[in-house]
């Protein structure tokens, strides 16, 4: 075949062949890509919305010209001269200069025609980027600088970098260099290792995608080529059910009519087949996620730094600013630097890695992957969950559920009766007709021309099934046998029409479901082309119908029609099906359609009304001539064509009402109910039409049965939006359904008001949403509410929404892996969201909060002891403990018990799922707040003071042993505090406690030189025999009991008088 295609250069005016990965690309720049920029440009007019929204219709003027004059008037009142420059003019000048420089540096590339050499990309003079996917955040050169920047932008790490560097100055040196550089290096090593692992995993995923093989057509025949090696101008052969690797132009297909069905699920999330080529946009690189807990701890770290400075200034002041006071001030800053614990970051990062490992090892949510290990605790702080519909809540698999004829209804358990009726109808017809004998025409016509005679149930069922089998745009497709390509006429003539070899393709999954149902009851669509279709009866006879006209479905008409001629009887029939709102006015009067449509909708079924109208030859010829004239009109062609079609849509005979179910994913209803009970507000953002989205919202229980639904009327101007928002404001406790067009208008003029009203709704459904609008809604929620958001999706059209949210969850399903690759967490089913949030999210947040505050307490208590020690020794800037003890205190002596808090849990996972109301408390952030932080500060000051003063009072005679005495009591206190904090014991926690205690006892025996006062050069060593005496043991025990026992008593009283919400469940 390669020899038959001439390889000539093609002139292309657009960059249609530009290599952008259509398969794994998200919708970025497009028709709505400039919306955010437009909103920002109109900030000036946004102030107009400060007027009260509630206005009467009479008092509101629709003329928008009045509003556009207001900003101009405001500009004229601006200050001038020096006053203008001082009051903000300098900012304007600076921004203008920056914009000018940016425009100079980034001039728009002029678009011009280019030459694409088909089959010979090496001849192209232009250079194009590679067709490779890259989700990595760094490269070889930017990895180390990028990771270091991400670490040192946190105040905690930046502070310790400055402190560590200060130790190179002899006058400021407090201890050994390793005392400061070893912990900092360890923290950075852990962080760099974790980032390197995440980056390598992203590299592996990209490599897997880029290594997919495709067939390239060259002058030497077919060759296999990787997806990343495809170039502009390559001729690629895309096989059936194979993903399209880049933007491509279809040149030839194996079907003789040249048509080709494709799926655009990676672009718009729809898994139905379409006769068009979609253009995708590049996927932006994933942004680095920073959790709210990290930001809160960063604020607390700044508060600790302020306390550090105040404490150091107080010490220097009490010295009376004697001598080089500024040097003493800096030495005090270094001595008390443990107030800000450097181990905080490493403990939290290691904890997050542990949470991620627990999530991936959970057998109840198999296949879950944690792709971003920095924000697992975000799953426990969510207030808004925004989800896609198709493929996320639903399986996108339509199933026929109900057929209603007015007087009789058939459901899933009575479909065999329909099959019996169809079989009997054709059994009665066949003996009379004798195949395709024209003599059968009179009785058939007589039957159709007497509508006043009440038809039997069997004939009504037969007419309904035949109408459903004919009124559609479905094409049956057959697999080729024994390597036959289907390109030759003989192969098509001998096509295998067997049922197991047949598949259906259509632009809507609803139509496929209907045609599959007619096949299941005995009437099968076996063939279709542009001019005819064939049906096979239960007896095996093939009926041929000539397609005279097709009126496709549009979002405006909400219906589709077809005119066919029965080749055996020459009867002409006009069939039509559509939504009940469109069909109710064009069918004959009936008293059941509206009621039954409502009943089916409440069951979550998508309804279609089917009707017909018999036409004579004269009537059809008259219609065809008027229809042809209308299509040839130059002016108002669309209106004239619609008027001619509407002349045919009068007094149609109502045949039936069908109910099709878009099957929900497993356990979607209980999962949504669980999330709602947890206080999470759920928004559904979908590209589907309004009726479909509303139907799914009801069937999935996104909107409860008792809640009203307010459908936002379509608005196109500011005046209409104003009035509709006023109408919506009067509603209470009702779900909102709004279309993408109306949403854009409201956001343009009343962004704040719309978001404020929508946030008060228990549920929101946005239909006909573009990917850009989805991402914009997530951004608006984050900006206006300040609450944490989560986005759930499964297709390429959901990537921008997922990456705009604080936490993104991708479902790996029929629409590929793009959403799951771009998300922070990847799951296989929507129902896993419940356990991911209620169990793992809740535990991760509460554990991280406890771990972070305990690590800060560990630093505060030892800094308090240092402050007491310096005060006793006339405010001297002398360290209490040597470098090794300080390093050991934060590592081997207390690290394992403190880190074991990541295994703690207040309730069992089953209880957390059974009582999702427990999740509500987390959204208020009470586990980590300034209140809890101050409580831990007070505890640290009390315990530090007791330990140091107790050591000085009880061991006055053996003052040389004060280091060993106080440090031993300190380590024991920390171990007991961990035990006090734990709510559910794990065997590893017990091991950690005894392991740390054993390490400390061993260090007392073997590292006694480090337990002297001040530096080793002072000559003060620990007497090993002393620590084995009874006075040492009981006095250390007494100090430890005094520091811990009151806290145990207070905890007991608090649990008795004011028990937490989980206490009854845990008992």
Short mmCIF file of C-alpha atoms in Angstrom, two decimals, residues 321-496:
data_model
loop_
_atom_site.label_atom_id
_atom_site.label_comp_id
_atom_site.label_asym_id
_atom_site.label_seq_id
_atom_site.Cartn_x
_atom_site.Cartn_y
_atom_site.Cartn_z
CA UNK A 321 23.77 44.73 78.47
CA UNK A 322 27.21 44.16 79.95
CA UNK A 323 30.20 43.65 77.68
CA UNK A 324 29.68 42.81 74.00
CA UNK A 325 25.91 42.37 74.51
CA UNK A 326 25.20 41.85 70.80
CA UNK A 327 27.51 38.80 70.80
CA UNK A 328 25.79 37.46 73.90
CA UNK A 329 22.44 38.05 72.21
CA UNK A 330 23.43 35.92 69.25
CA UNK A 331 24.84 33.22 71.54
CA UNK A 332 21.53 33.11 73.40
CA UNK A 333 19.76 32.79 70.07
CA UNK A 334 21.91 29.76 69.35
CA UNK A 335 21.48 28.28 72.84
CA UNK A 336 17.67 28.47 72.63
CA UNK A 337 17.55 27.50 68.96
CA UNK A 338 16.07 24.11 69.92
CA UNK A 339 12.80 25.94 70.52
CA UNK A 340 12.44 25.52 66.76
CA UNK A 341 13.05 21.79 66.22
CA UNK A 342 14.76 20.92 62.96
CA UNK A 343 13.51 17.34 63.36
CA UNK A 344 9.95 18.61 62.80
CA UNK A 345 10.24 18.51 59.02
CA UNK A 346 11.94 15.14 58.83
CA UNK A 347 9.43 13.56 61.21
CA UNK A 348 6.49 14.92 59.22
CA UNK A 349 8.00 13.86 55.89
CA UNK A 350 8.72 10.37 57.16
CA UNK A 351 5.20 10.25 58.58
CA UNK A 352 3.71 11.20 55.20
CA UNK A 353 5.71 8.46 53.54
CA UNK A 354 4.32 6.01 56.11
CA UNK A 355 0.75 7.19 55.46
CA UNK A 356 1.23 6.72 51.73
CA UNK A 357 2.53 3.22 52.28
CA UNK A 358 -0.48 2.38 54.48
CA UNK A 359 -2.87 3.66 51.81
CA UNK A 360 -1.30 1.57 49.05
CA UNK A 361 -1.22 -1.52 51.28
CA UNK A 362 -4.89 -1.26 52.30
CA UNK A 363 -6.60 -4.39 50.97
CA UNK A 364 -10.02 -2.68 51.07
CA UNK A 365 -9.00 -0.20 48.36
CA UNK A 366 -6.88 -2.33 45.99
CA UNK A 367 -5.02 -0.61 43.19
CA UNK A 368 -4.77 2.73 45.00
CA UNK A 369 -1.55 4.62 44.22
CA UNK A 370 -0.18 7.63 46.10
CA UNK A 371 1.53 9.75 43.44
CA UNK A 372 2.21 12.79 45.65
CA UNK A 373 3.60 11.87 49.05
CA UNK A 374 3.52 15.42 50.45
CA UNK A 375 -0.20 15.90 51.12
CA UNK A 376 -1.88 12.74 52.51
CA UNK A 377 -3.22 14.69 55.49
CA UNK A 378 -5.13 16.95 53.08
CA UNK A 379 -7.59 14.08 52.68
CA UNK A 380 -8.70 14.77 56.25
CA UNK A 381 -9.50 18.49 55.78
CA UNK A 382 -11.79 18.50 52.75
CA UNK A 383 -14.95 20.61 52.65
CA UNK A 384 -15.76 20.60 48.92
CA UNK A 385 -15.55 17.59 46.63
CA UNK A 386 -15.94 18.31 42.91
CA UNK A 387 -16.55 15.30 40.72
CA UNK A 388 -17.02 14.47 37.08
CA UNK A 389 -20.05 12.39 36.07
CA UNK A 390 -19.31 10.16 33.10
CA UNK A 391 -16.95 7.38 34.07
CA UNK A 392 -16.58 8.73 37.60
CA UNK A 393 -20.02 8.35 39.14
CA UNK A 394 -21.36 6.27 36.26
CA UNK A 395 -19.98 3.38 34.24
CA UNK A 396 -21.13 5.05 30.98
CA UNK A 397 -22.89 1.79 30.13
CA UNK A 398 -26.54 2.27 29.17
CA UNK A 399 -29.05 -0.47 29.98
CA UNK A 400 -32.67 -0.60 28.80
CA UNK A 401 -34.92 -0.79 31.85
CA UNK A 402 -38.52 0.18 31.06
CA UNK A 403 -41.01 0.27 28.17
CA UNK A 404 -44.33 2.00 28.80
CA UNK A 405 -47.20 1.88 26.31
CA UNK A 406 -49.72 3.95 28.28
CA UNK A 407 -51.87 1.13 29.56
CA UNK A 408 -49.18 -1.43 30.20
CA UNK A 409 -45.59 -1.18 31.43
CA UNK A 410 -42.77 -3.65 30.95
CA UNK A 411 -39.76 -3.85 33.24
CA UNK A 412 -36.65 -5.96 33.51
CA UNK A 413 -38.58 -8.97 34.79
CA UNK A 414 -41.21 -8.90 32.03
CA UNK A 415 -39.03 -8.44 28.93
CA UNK A 416 -39.78 -12.04 27.91
CA UNK A 417 -43.42 -11.02 27.33
CA UNK A 418 -42.26 -8.41 24.79
CA UNK A 419 -40.21 -11.07 23.04
CA UNK A 420 -43.32 -13.28 22.85
CA UNK A 421 -45.41 -10.45 21.37
CA UNK A 422 -42.76 -9.68 18.72
CA UNK A 423 -42.47 -13.35 17.82
CA UNK A 424 -46.24 -13.76 17.46
CA UNK A 425 -46.59 -10.57 15.39
CA UNK A 426 -44.08 -11.70 12.77
CA UNK A 427 -45.42 -15.26 12.88
CA UNK A 428 -48.86 -13.91 11.86
CA UNK A 429 -47.47 -11.67 9.15
CA UNK A 430 -45.13 -14.13 7.43
CA UNK A 431 -47.66 -16.74 6.23
CA UNK A 432 -49.78 -13.99 4.66
CA UNK A 433 -46.98 -12.04 3.05
CA UNK A 434 -45.11 -15.01 1.66
CA UNK A 435 -41.80 -13.22 1.91
CA UNK A 436 -41.70 -10.00 -0.10
CA UNK A 437 -44.88 -10.64 -2.11
CA UNK A 438 -46.54 -7.36 -3.08
CA UNK A 439 -49.98 -8.96 -2.66
CA UNK A 440 -49.64 -8.44 1.06
CA UNK A 441 -49.81 -4.67 0.66
CA UNK A 442 -53.62 -4.11 0.99
CA UNK A 443 -54.11 -5.74 4.39
CA UNK A 444 -51.00 -4.01 5.84
CA UNK A 445 -52.17 -0.63 4.58
CA UNK A 446 -55.67 -1.19 5.81
CA UNK A 447 -54.35 -1.87 9.26
CA UNK A 448 -52.25 1.31 9.36
CA UNK A 449 -54.98 3.51 7.91
CA UNK A 450 -57.53 2.79 10.64
CA UNK A 451 -56.17 4.37 13.79
CA UNK A 452 -59.60 4.57 15.42
CA UNK A 453 -59.71 0.82 15.84
CA UNK A 454 -58.20 -0.09 19.21
CA UNK A 455 -55.04 -2.08 18.55
CA UNK A 456 -54.15 -5.18 20.47
CA UNK A 457 -51.32 -5.13 22.99
CA UNK A 458 -49.31 -7.41 20.72
CA UNK A 459 -49.53 -5.06 17.74
CA UNK A 460 -48.74 -2.01 19.90
CA UNK A 461 -45.65 -3.73 21.28
CA UNK A 462 -44.63 -4.70 17.75
CA UNK A 463 -45.02 -1.12 16.47
CA UNK A 464 -43.02 0.27 19.42
CA UNK A 465 -40.16 -2.21 19.01
CA UNK A 466 -40.02 -1.61 15.24
CA UNK A 467 -39.93 2.17 15.77
CA UNK A 468 -37.07 1.85 18.26
CA UNK A 469 -35.20 -0.45 15.85
CA UNK A 470 -35.51 2.07 13.00
CA UNK A 471 -35.28 5.52 14.59
CA UNK A 472 -31.59 5.99 15.36
CA UNK A 473 -28.14 6.68 13.93
CA UNK A 474 -26.57 3.35 14.88
CA UNK A 475 -24.31 1.44 12.49
CA UNK A 476 -23.59 -2.29 12.97
CA UNK A 477 -19.93 -3.18 12.50
CA UNK A 478 -18.59 -6.68 11.83
CA UNK A 479 -15.16 -8.04 12.59
CA UNK A 480 -13.16 -9.18 9.58
CA UNK A 481 -12.58 -12.92 9.33
CA UNK A 482 -9.25 -14.65 8.60
CA UNK A 483 -7.32 -11.46 8.00
CA UNK A 484 -9.83 -9.95 5.57
CA UNK A 485 -9.40 -6.19 5.63
CA UNK A 486 -12.86 -5.36 4.40
CA UNK A 487 -11.60 -3.17 1.59
CA UNK A 488 -12.83 -5.35 -1.28
CA UNK A 489 -16.41 -5.52 -2.44
CA UNK A 490 -16.45 -9.33 -2.37
CA UNK A 491 -15.54 -9.32 1.30
CA UNK A 492 -18.43 -6.99 2.06
CA UNK A 493 -20.82 -9.03 -0.03
CA UNK A 494 -19.99 -12.16 1.90
CA UNK A 495 -20.02 -10.40 5.27
CA UNK A 496 -20.72 -12.55 8.31
#
